[in-house]
Coordinates of N, CA and C in Angstrom, one line a residue:
Chain A
X616 N 91.6 95.6 107.7 CA 92.1 97.0 107.6 C 92.8 97.2 106.3
X617 N 92.7 98.4 105.8 CA 93.4 98.7 104.6 C 94.9 99.2 104.8
X618 N 95.7 98.8 103.9 CA 97.1 99.2 104.0 C 97.8 99.3 102.7
X619 N 98.7 100.3 102.6 CA 99.4 100.5 101.3 C 100.9 100.5 101.6
X620 N 101.6 99.7 100.9 CA 103.1 99.6 101.1 C 103.8 100.0 99.9
X621 N 104.7 101.0 100.1 CA 105.6 101.4 99.1 C 107.0 101.1 99.6
X622 N 107.5 100.0 99.2 CA 108.7 99.4 99.8 C 110.0 100.2 99.4
X623 N 110.0 100.9 98.3 CA 111.1 101.7 97.9 C 111.1 103.1 98.6
X624 N 112.0 103.3 99.5 CA 112.0 104.6 100.2 C 112.5 105.7 99.3
X625 N 113.6 105.4 98.6 CA 114.2 106.4 97.8 C 114.8 105.7 96.5
X626 N 114.7 106.4 95.4 CA 115.2 105.9 94.1 C 116.0 107.0 93.5
X627 N 117.2 106.7 93.0 CA 118.0 107.7 92.2 C 118.2 107.2 90.8
X628 N 117.9 108.0 89.8 CA 118.2 107.6 88.5 C 118.9 108.8 87.7
X629 N 119.4 108.4 86.6 CA 120.0 109.5 85.7 C 118.9 109.8 84.7
X630 N 118.9 111.1 84.3 CA 117.9 111.5 83.3 C 117.9 110.6 82.1
X631 N 116.7 110.4 81.6 CA 116.4 109.6 80.5 C 116.2 108.1 80.8
X632 N 116.6 107.7 82.0 CA 116.3 106.3 82.4 C 114.8 106.1 82.7
X633 N 114.4 104.9 82.5 CA 113.0 104.5 82.9 C 113.1 104.1 84.4
X634 N 112.0 104.4 85.1 CA 111.9 104.0 86.6 C 110.5 103.6 86.9
X635 N 110.4 102.5 87.7 CA 109.1 102.0 88.2 C 109.0 102.2 89.7
X636 N 107.9 102.7 90.1 CA 107.6 102.9 91.5 C 106.6 101.8 91.9
X637 N 106.9 101.1 92.9 CA 106.0 99.9 93.3 C 105.0 100.4 94.4
X638 N 103.8 99.7 94.3 CA 102.8 100.0 95.3 C 102.0 98.7 95.4
X639 N 102.0 98.2 96.7 CA 101.2 97.0 97.0 C 100.2 97.4 98.0
X640 N 99.0 96.9 97.9 CA 97.9 97.3 98.8 C 97.2 96.1 99.4
X641 N 96.5 96.3 100.5 CA 95.7 95.3 101.2 C 94.4 95.9 101.5
X642 N 93.3 95.1 101.1 CA 92.0 95.5 101.5 C 91.1 94.3 101.4
X643 N 90.0 94.3 102.2 CA 89.0 93.3 102.2 C 87.9 93.6 101.3
X644 N 87.8 94.9 100.9 CA 86.7 95.3 100.0 C 86.8 94.8 98.6
X645 N 85.7 94.5 98.0 CA 85.8 94.1 96.6 C 85.7 95.3 95.7
X646 N 85.2 96.4 96.2 CA 85.2 97.7 95.4 C 86.1 98.7 96.2
X647 N 87.0 99.2 95.5 CA 88.0 100.2 96.1 C 88.6 101.0 95.0
X648 N 89.3 102.0 95.4 CA 89.9 102.9 94.4 C 91.4 103.2 94.8
X649 N 92.2 103.3 93.8 CA 93.6 103.5 93.9 C 94.0 104.8 93.3
X650 N 95.0 105.5 93.9 CA 95.4 106.8 93.4 C 96.9 106.9 93.5
X651 N 97.4 107.7 92.6 CA 98.8 108.2 92.8 C 98.8 109.7 92.8
X652 N 99.6 110.2 93.8 CA 99.8 111.6 93.9 C 101.3 111.9 93.9
X653 N 101.6 113.1 93.3 CA 103.0 113.6 93.3 C 103.2 114.8 94.2
X654 N 104.3 114.8 95.0 CA 104.6 115.9 95.9 C 105.9 116.5 95.5
X655 N 106.0 117.5 94.6 CA 107.2 118.1 94.2 C 107.9 118.9 95.4
X656 N 109.1 119.3 95.3 CA 109.8 120.0 96.4 C 109.0 121.2 96.9
X657 N 108.2 121.8 96.2 CA 107.4 122.9 96.6 C 106.3 122.5 97.7
X658 N 106.0 121.2 97.8 CA 105.2 120.7 98.9 C 103.7 120.4 98.6
X659 N 103.2 120.9 97.5 CA 101.8 120.6 97.2 C 101.6 119.2 96.7
X660 N 100.4 118.7 96.8 CA 100.1 117.3 96.4 C 99.3 117.4 95.1
X661 N 99.8 116.8 94.1 CA 99.3 116.8 92.7 C 98.7 115.5 92.3
X662 N 97.4 115.4 92.0 CA 96.8 114.2 91.6 C 97.3 113.7 90.3
X663 N 97.6 112.4 90.1 CA 98.1 111.9 88.9 C 97.1 110.9 88.2
X664 N 96.5 110.0 89.0 CA 95.6 109.0 88.4 C 94.7 108.4 89.5
X665 N 93.5 108.0 89.1 CA 92.6 107.3 89.9 C 92.1 106.0 89.1
X666 N 92.1 104.9 89.8 CA 91.7 103.7 89.2 C 90.7 102.9 90.1
X667 N 89.6 102.4 89.6 CA 88.7 101.6 90.4 C 89.1 100.1 90.3
X668 N 88.6 99.3 91.2 CA 89.0 97.9 91.3 C 88.4 97.1 90.2
X669 N 87.5 97.6 89.5 CA 86.9 96.8 88.4 C 87.6 97.1 87.0
X670 N 88.5 98.0 87.0 CA 89.1 98.4 85.8 C 90.6 98.1 85.8
X671 N 91.0 96.9 85.2 CA 92.3 96.5 85.3 C 93.1 96.9 84.1
X672 N 92.6 97.7 83.2 CA 93.3 98.1 82.0 C 94.5 99.0 82.5
X673 N 95.6 98.8 81.8 CA 96.7 99.7 82.1 C 96.5 101.0 81.4
X674 N 97.1 102.0 82.0 CA 96.9 103.4 81.4 C 98.2 104.0 81.1
X675 N 98.2 104.8 80.0 CA 99.4 105.5 79.6 C 99.0 107.0 79.4
X676 N 99.8 107.9 80.0 CA 99.6 109.3 79.8 C 100.9 109.9 79.6
X677 N 101.2 110.2 78.4 CA 102.5 110.7 78.0 C 103.7 109.8 78.5
X678 N 104.5 110.3 79.3 CA 105.7 109.5 79.8 C 105.3 108.6 81.0
X679 N 104.1 108.7 81.5 CA 103.6 108.0 82.7 C 102.8 106.8 82.2
X680 N 102.9 105.7 82.9 CA 102.1 104.6 82.7 C 101.9 103.9 84.1
X681 N 100.7 103.2 84.2 CA 100.3 102.5 85.4 C 99.9 101.1 85.1
X682 N 100.4 100.2 85.9 CA 100.1 98.7 85.7 C 99.3 98.3 87.0
X683 N 98.0 98.0 86.8 CA 97.2 97.5 87.9 C 97.0 96.0 87.8
X684 N 97.4 95.3 88.8 CA 97.2 93.8 88.8 C 96.5 93.4 90.1
X685 N 95.3 93.0 90.0 CA 94.5 92.6 91.2 C 95.1 91.3 91.7
X686 N 95.6 90.4 90.9 CA 96.1 89.1 91.3 C 97.3 89.3 92.3
X687 N 98.0 90.3 92.1 CA 99.2 90.6 93.0 C 98.9 91.8 93.9
X688 N 97.7 92.4 93.9 CA 97.4 93.5 94.7 C 98.5 94.6 94.5
X689 N 98.8 94.9 93.3 CA 99.8 95.9 93.0 C 99.3 97.0 92.0
X690 N 99.8 98.2 92.1 CA 99.4 99.3 91.3 C 100.7 100.1 91.0
X691 N 101.5 99.6 90.1 CA 102.8 100.2 89.9 C 102.8 101.3 88.9
X692 N 103.7 102.2 89.1 CA 103.8 103.5 88.3 C 105.2 103.6 87.6
X693 N 105.2 103.7 86.3 CA 106.4 103.8 85.5 C 106.5 105.1 84.9
X694 N 107.7 105.7 85.0 CA 108.0 107.0 84.3 C 109.1 106.6 83.2
X695 N 108.7 106.9 82.0 CA 109.6 106.6 80.9 C 110.5 107.8 80.6
X696 N 111.7 107.6 80.3 CA 112.6 108.7 79.9 C 112.5 109.8 81.0
X697 N 112.9 109.5 82.2 CA 112.7 110.4 83.3 C 113.4 111.8 83.1
X698 N 112.9 112.8 83.7 CA 113.5 114.1 83.6 C 113.7 114.7 85.0
X699 N 114.5 115.7 85.1 CA 114.8 116.3 86.4 C 113.6 116.8 87.1
X700 N 112.6 117.3 86.3 CA 111.4 117.8 86.8 C 110.5 116.7 87.5
X701 N 110.8 115.4 87.2 CA 110.1 114.3 87.8 C 110.5 114.1 89.3
X702 N 111.6 114.8 89.7 CA 112.1 114.6 91.1 C 111.0 115.1 92.0
X703 N 110.6 114.2 92.9 CA 109.5 114.5 93.8 C 109.3 113.3 94.7
X704 N 108.3 113.4 95.7 CA 107.9 112.3 96.4 C 106.6 111.8 95.8
X705 N 106.5 110.5 95.6 CA 105.3 109.9 95.0 C 104.5 109.1 96.0
X706 N 103.3 109.3 96.1 CA 102.4 108.6 97.1 C 101.4 107.7 96.3
X707 N 101.3 106.5 96.7 CA 100.2 105.7 96.3 C 99.1 105.7 97.4
X708 N 97.9 105.7 97.1 CA 96.8 105.7 98.1 C 95.6 104.8 97.7
X709 N 94.9 104.4 98.7 CA 93.7 103.5 98.6 C 92.5 104.1 99.3
X710 N 91.4 104.0 98.7 CA 90.2 104.4 99.5 C 89.1 103.3 99.3
X711 N 88.2 103.2 100.3 CA 87.2 102.2 100.3 C 86.1 102.7 99.4
X712 N 85.1 101.8 99.1 CA 84.0 102.2 98.2 C 83.2 103.3 98.7
X713 N 82.8 103.2 100.0 CA 81.9 104.2 100.5 C 82.8 105.2 101.3
X714 N 82.7 106.5 100.9 CA 83.5 107.5 101.6 C 84.8 107.7 100.9
X715 N 85.4 108.8 101.1 CA 86.6 109.2 100.4 C 87.8 109.2 101.3
X716 N 87.9 108.4 102.3 CA 89.0 108.4 103.2 C 90.2 107.7 102.5
X717 N 91.3 108.4 102.4 CA 92.5 107.9 101.8 C 93.4 107.3 102.8
X718 N 93.9 106.1 102.4 CA 95.0 105.5 103.2 C 96.3 105.6 102.3
X719 N 97.3 106.2 102.8 CA 98.5 106.5 102.0 C 99.6 105.5 102.3
X720 N 100.4 105.3 101.3 CA 101.7 104.6 101.5 C 102.7 105.6 102.1
X721 N 103.8 105.2 102.5 CA 104.8 106.0 103.1 C 105.5 107.0 102.1
X722 N 105.3 106.7 100.8 CA 105.9 107.5 99.8 C 107.3 107.0 99.3
X723 N 107.6 107.3 98.0 CA 108.9 107.0 97.5 C 109.5 108.3 97.0
X724 N 110.7 108.6 97.4 CA 111.4 109.8 97.0 C 112.1 109.4 95.7
X725 N 111.8 110.1 94.6 CA 112.5 109.9 93.4 C 113.4 111.1 93.1
X726 N 114.7 110.8 92.9 CA 115.7 111.8 92.5 C 116.2 111.5 91.1
X727 N 116.0 112.5 90.2 CA 116.5 112.3 88.8 C 117.6 113.3 88.6
X728 N 118.8 112.7 88.3 CA 120.0 113.6 88.2 C 120.3 113.8 86.7
X729 N 120.8 115.0 86.4 CA 121.1 115.3 85.0 C 122.5 114.9 84.7
Chain B
X858 N 89.4 130.2 90.1 CA 89.0 129.3 91.2 C 90.1 129.1 92.2
X859 N 89.9 129.3 93.5 CA 90.9 129.2 94.5 C 91.2 127.8 94.8
X860 N 90.2 126.9 94.8 CA 90.4 125.5 95.2 C 90.3 125.4 96.7
X861 N 91.3 124.8 97.3 CA 91.4 124.6 98.7 C 92.4 125.5 99.3
X862 N 92.0 126.4 100.2 CA 92.9 127.4 100.8 C 93.1 127.1 102.2
X863 N 94.4 127.0 102.6 CA 94.8 126.7 104.0 C 95.5 128.0 104.5
X864 N 95.2 128.3 105.8 CA 96.0 129.4 106.5 C 96.2 129.0 107.9
X865 N 97.3 129.3 108.5 CA 98.5 129.9 107.9 C 99.3 128.9 107.1
X866 N 100.4 129.3 106.5 CA 101.3 128.4 105.8 C 102.4 127.8 106.8
X867 N 102.7 128.7 107.7 CA 103.7 128.3 108.7 C 103.3 128.8 110.1
X868 N 103.6 128.0 111.1 CA 103.2 128.4 112.5 C 104.1 127.7 113.5
X869 N 104.6 128.5 114.5 CA 105.3 128.0 115.6 C 104.5 128.2 116.8
X870 N 104.3 127.1 117.6 CA 103.6 127.2 118.8 C 104.4 126.8 120.0
X871 N 104.1 127.2 121.2 CA 104.7 126.7 122.4 C 103.8 125.6 122.9
X872 N 104.5 124.6 123.6 CA 103.7 123.5 124.2 C 102.6 124.1 125.1
X873 N 101.4 123.5 124.9 CA 100.3 124.0 125.7 C 99.4 125.0 125.0
X874 N 99.9 125.7 124.0 CA 99.1 126.7 123.4 C 98.0 126.0 122.5
X875 N 97.0 126.8 122.2 CA 96.0 126.3 121.3 C 96.0 127.2 120.0
X876 N 95.5 126.6 119.0 CA 95.3 127.3 117.7 C 94.4 126.6 116.8
X877 N 93.9 127.4 115.8 CA 93.1 126.8 114.7 C 93.7 126.9 113.4
X878 N 93.8 125.8 112.7 CA 94.2 125.8 111.3 C 92.9 126.0 110.4
X879 N 93.0 127.0 109.5 CA 91.8 127.2 108.7 C 91.9 126.5 107.4
X880 N 90.7 126.1 106.9 CA 90.6 125.4 105.6 C 89.3 125.9 104.9
X881 N 89.4 126.3 103.7 CA 88.2 126.7 103.0 C 88.3 126.2 101.5
X882 N 87.2 125.8 101.0 CA 87.1 125.4 99.6 C 85.9 126.0 98.9
X883 N 86.1 126.3 97.6 CA 85.1 127.0 96.9 C 84.5 126.2 95.7
X884 N 84.6 124.9 95.9 CA 84.2 123.9 94.8 C 82.9 123.3 95.2
X885 N 82.3 123.7 96.3 CA 81.0 123.0 96.7 C 81.1 121.5 97.0
X886 N 82.3 121.1 97.4 CA 82.5 119.7 97.7 C 81.9 119.4 99.1
X887 N 81.3 118.2 99.1 CA 80.7 117.7 100.3 C 81.7 117.2 101.3
X888 N 82.7 116.5 100.8 CA 83.6 115.8 101.6 C 84.9 116.7 101.9
X889 N 85.2 116.8 103.2 CA 86.5 117.5 103.5 C 87.2 116.7 104.6
X890 N 88.5 116.8 104.6 CA 89.3 116.0 105.5 C 90.6 116.7 105.9
X891 N 91.2 116.3 107.0 CA 92.5 116.8 107.4 C 93.4 115.6 107.5
X892 N 94.6 115.8 107.0 CA 95.7 114.8 107.1 C 96.9 115.5 107.7
X893 N 97.7 114.6 108.4 CA 99.0 115.1 108.8 C 100.1 114.3 108.1
X894 N 101.2 114.9 107.7 CA 102.3 114.2 107.0 C 103.5 114.2 107.9
X895 N 104.0 113.1 108.2 CA 105.3 112.9 109.0 C 106.3 112.1 108.2
X896 N 107.5 112.4 108.3 CA 108.6 111.7 107.5 C 108.5 110.2 107.7
X897 N 108.5 109.5 106.5 CA 108.5 108.1 106.5 C 107.1 107.4 106.8
X898 N 106.1 108.3 107.0 CA 104.8 107.7 107.3 C 103.7 108.1 106.3
X899 N 104.0 108.8 105.3 CA 103.0 109.2 104.4 C 102.0 110.2 105.1
X900 N 100.8 110.2 104.6 CA 99.8 111.1 105.2 C 98.8 110.2 105.9
X901 N 98.4 110.7 107.1 CA 97.4 110.0 107.9 C 96.2 110.9 108.2
X902 N 95.0 110.2 108.2 CA 93.8 110.9 108.3 C 93.5 111.3 109.8
X903 N 93.2 112.6 110.0 CA 92.9 113.0 111.4 C 91.4 113.0 111.6
X904 N 90.7 113.8 110.9 CA 89.3 113.9 111.0 C 88.7 114.2 109.6
X905 N 87.4 113.8 109.4 CA 86.8 114.1 108.1 C 85.4 114.5 108.3
X906 N 84.8 115.0 107.2 CA 83.4 115.4 107.3 C 82.7 115.1 105.9
X907 N 81.5 114.6 106.0 CA 80.8 114.2 104.7 C 79.8 115.3 104.4
X908 N 79.7 116.3 105.2 CA 78.8 117.4 104.9 C 78.7 118.3 106.1
X909 N 78.0 119.5 105.9 CA 77.9 120.4 107.0 C 77.2 119.8 108.2
X910 N 77.7 119.9 109.4 CA 77.1 119.4 110.6 C 77.5 118.0 110.9
X911 N 78.3 117.3 110.1 CA 78.7 115.9 110.2 C 80.2 115.8 110.2
X912 N 80.8 115.3 111.3 CA 82.2 115.0 111.3 C 82.5 113.7 112.0
X913 N 83.6 113.1 111.7 CA 84.0 111.8 112.3 C 85.5 111.7 112.4
X914 N 85.9 110.8 113.2 CA 87.4 110.6 113.5 C 88.0 109.8 112.4
X915 N 89.3 110.1 112.1 CA 90.1 109.3 111.3 C 91.0 108.4 112.1
X916 N 92.2 108.2 111.5 CA 93.2 107.3 112.1 C 93.9 107.9 113.4
X917 N 94.1 109.2 113.4 CA 94.9 109.8 114.4 C 94.2 111.1 115.0
X918 N 93.1 110.9 115.6 CA 92.3 112.1 116.0 C 92.7 112.8 117.3
X919 N 93.4 112.1 118.2 CA 93.7 112.6 119.5 C 94.4 113.9 119.5
X920 N 93.9 114.9 120.3 CA 94.5 116.2 120.4 C 94.0 117.2 119.4
X921 N 93.0 116.8 118.6 CA 92.4 117.6 117.5 C 90.9 117.6 117.6
X922 N 90.3 118.8 117.3 CA 88.9 118.9 117.2 C 88.6 119.6 115.9
X923 N 87.4 119.2 115.3 CA 86.9 119.8 114.1 C 85.4 120.2 114.2
X924 N 85.0 121.0 113.4 CA 83.6 121.3 113.2 C 83.3 121.7 111.8
X925 N 82.1 121.5 111.3 CA 81.7 121.9 110.0 C 80.4 122.6 110.0
X926 N 80.4 123.9 110.1 CA 79.2 124.6 110.2 C 78.7 125.0 108.8
X927 N 79.6 125.1 107.8 CA 79.2 125.4 106.5 C 79.9 124.4 105.5
X928 N 79.4 124.4 104.3 CA 80.0 123.5 103.3 C 81.4 123.9 103.0
X929 N 81.7 125.2 103.0 CA 83.0 125.7 102.6 C 84.1 125.6 103.6
X930 N 83.8 125.6 104.9 CA 84.9 125.7 105.9 C 85.0 124.5 106.7
X931 N 86.3 124.1 107.1 CA 86.5 122.9 107.9 C 87.8 123.2 108.7
X932 N 87.6 124.0 109.8 CA 88.8 124.3 110.7 C 89.2 123.1 111.5
X933 N 90.5 123.1 111.8 CA 91.1 122.1 112.7 C 91.7 122.8 113.9
X934 N 91.2 122.3 115.1 CA 91.7 123.0 116.3 C 92.6 122.1 117.1
X935 N 93.8 122.7 117.5 CA 94.7 122.0 118.4 C 94.4 122.6 119.8
X936 N 94.0 121.7 120.7 CA 93.5 122.2 122.0 C 94.6 122.6 122.9
X937 N 95.7 121.8 123.0 CA 96.8 122.0 123.8 C 98.0 121.4 123.1
X938 N 98.7 122.2 122.3 CA 99.7 121.7 121.4 C 100.9 121.0 122.2
X939 N 101.3 119.9 121.5 CA 102.4 119.1 122.0 C 103.4 118.9 120.9
X940 N 104.7 118.7 121.3 CA 105.8 118.5 120.3 C 105.4 117.4 119.3
X941 N 104.7 116.4 119.7 CA 104.3 115.3 118.8 C 103.4 115.7 117.7
X942 N 102.8 116.9 117.8 CA 102.0 117.5 116.8 C 102.7 118.3 115.8
X943 N 104.0 118.4 115.9 CA 104.9 119.0 114.9 C 104.7 118.2 113.6
X944 N 104.3 118.8 112.5 CA 104.0 118.1 111.3 C 103.6 119.0 110.2
X945 N 103.3 118.5 109.1 CA 102.7 119.3 108.0 C 101.3 118.8 107.9
X946 N 100.4 119.8 107.9 CA 99.0 119.5 107.8 C 98.4 119.8 106.5
X947 N 97.6 118.9 106.0 CA 96.9 119.1 104.7 C 95.4 119.0 104.9
X948 N 94.7 119.9 104.3 CA 93.3 119.9 104.2 C 92.9 119.4 102.7
X949 N 91.9 118.6 102.6 CA 91.5 118.1 101.3 C 90.0 118.2 101.1
X950 N 89.5 118.3 99.9 CA 88.1 118.2 99.7 C 87.8 117.4 98.4
X951 N 86.7 116.9 98.3 CA 86.3 116.1 97.1 C 84.8 116.0 97.1
X952 N 84.3 115.6 95.9 CA 82.9 115.2 95.8 C 82.6 114.0 96.6
X953 N 81.5 113.9 97.2 CA 81.2 112.7 98.1 C 81.0 111.4 97.3
X954 N 80.5 111.6 96.1 CA 80.1 110.4 95.4 C 81.2 109.9 94.4
X955 N 81.2 108.7 94.0 CA 82.1 108.2 93.0 C 83.6 108.3 93.3
X956 N 83.9 108.5 94.5 CA 85.3 108.5 94.9 C 86.2 109.3 93.9
X957 N 85.8 110.5 93.6 CA 86.6 111.3 92.8 C 87.9 111.7 93.5
X958 N 88.9 112.2 92.8 CA 90.1 112.6 93.5 C 90.0 113.7 94.5
X959 N 90.8 113.6 95.5 CA 90.8 114.7 96.5 C 91.7 115.8 96.0
X960 N 91.2 117.1 96.3 CA 92.0 118.3 96.0 C 92.6 118.7 97.3
X961 N 93.9 118.9 97.3 CA 94.6 119.3 98.6 C 95.0 120.8 98.6
X962 N 95.0 121.3 99.8 CA 95.5 122.7 100.0 C 97.0 122.6 100.0
X963 N 97.6 123.8 100.2 CA 99.1 123.9 100.1 C 99.8 123.4 101.3
X964 N 99.1 123.1 102.4 CA 99.7 122.6 103.6 C 100.1 123.7 104.6
X965 N 100.1 123.3 105.8 CA 100.5 124.2 106.9 C 101.6 123.5 107.7
X966 N 102.8 124.1 107.7 CA 103.9 123.5 108.5 C 103.9 124.0 109.9
X967 N 103.6 123.1 110.9 CA 103.4 123.5 112.3 C 104.6 122.9 113.1
X968 N 105.2 123.8 113.9 CA 106.3 123.4 114.8 C 105.8 123.7 116.2
X969 N 105.9 122.7 117.1 CA 105.6 122.9 118.5 C 106.8 122.8 119.3
X970 N 107.2 123.8 120.0 CA 108.5 123.8 120.7 C 108.2 123.8 122.3

């Protein structure tokens, strides 16, 4: 069975600090996909990144970066120089190769204080 | 482009009542799904559909029915509402192939009293 664990329930940082959100997954599939979604206080779910299991290259998008390590089954998300607008709930999710069924972690609440 | 539209945004039901949560997408996506979000549990899959006329159960299907008569619409029916169904419900759609990202609706906050 697939499982996603986000062990950090809530993180508080001060603006401009760097913060890393952890995501550990379990799957028996050799082909799978990993996602990060952001849920701001307004409640909608915003797609951030998709990564397939054959692509272990780290990715950087502005202040956001992702570190995918198959050896430790982790897909961590780092925000550099955090801003108040980064305050949200962040979800890591996993889907199998066939079909688009997402298995979500419990989410990490990020609070960025000015 | 409207994307994924859910109605209503808020709803209060009495125990035992039935209702339908509407979901429509205009992106011609084959794959549609319903999730519920509960505190500390992330989102869990209720039902999904890979195309018109085809539906299947997800992780938490009990108490819910779905149908998919058209590509655009995927309504979720609560047959006899229970307080345990108090939750935020999200509809999502995506292309069936290549595991592209899912697009989510704005959510429906349902309270069963």
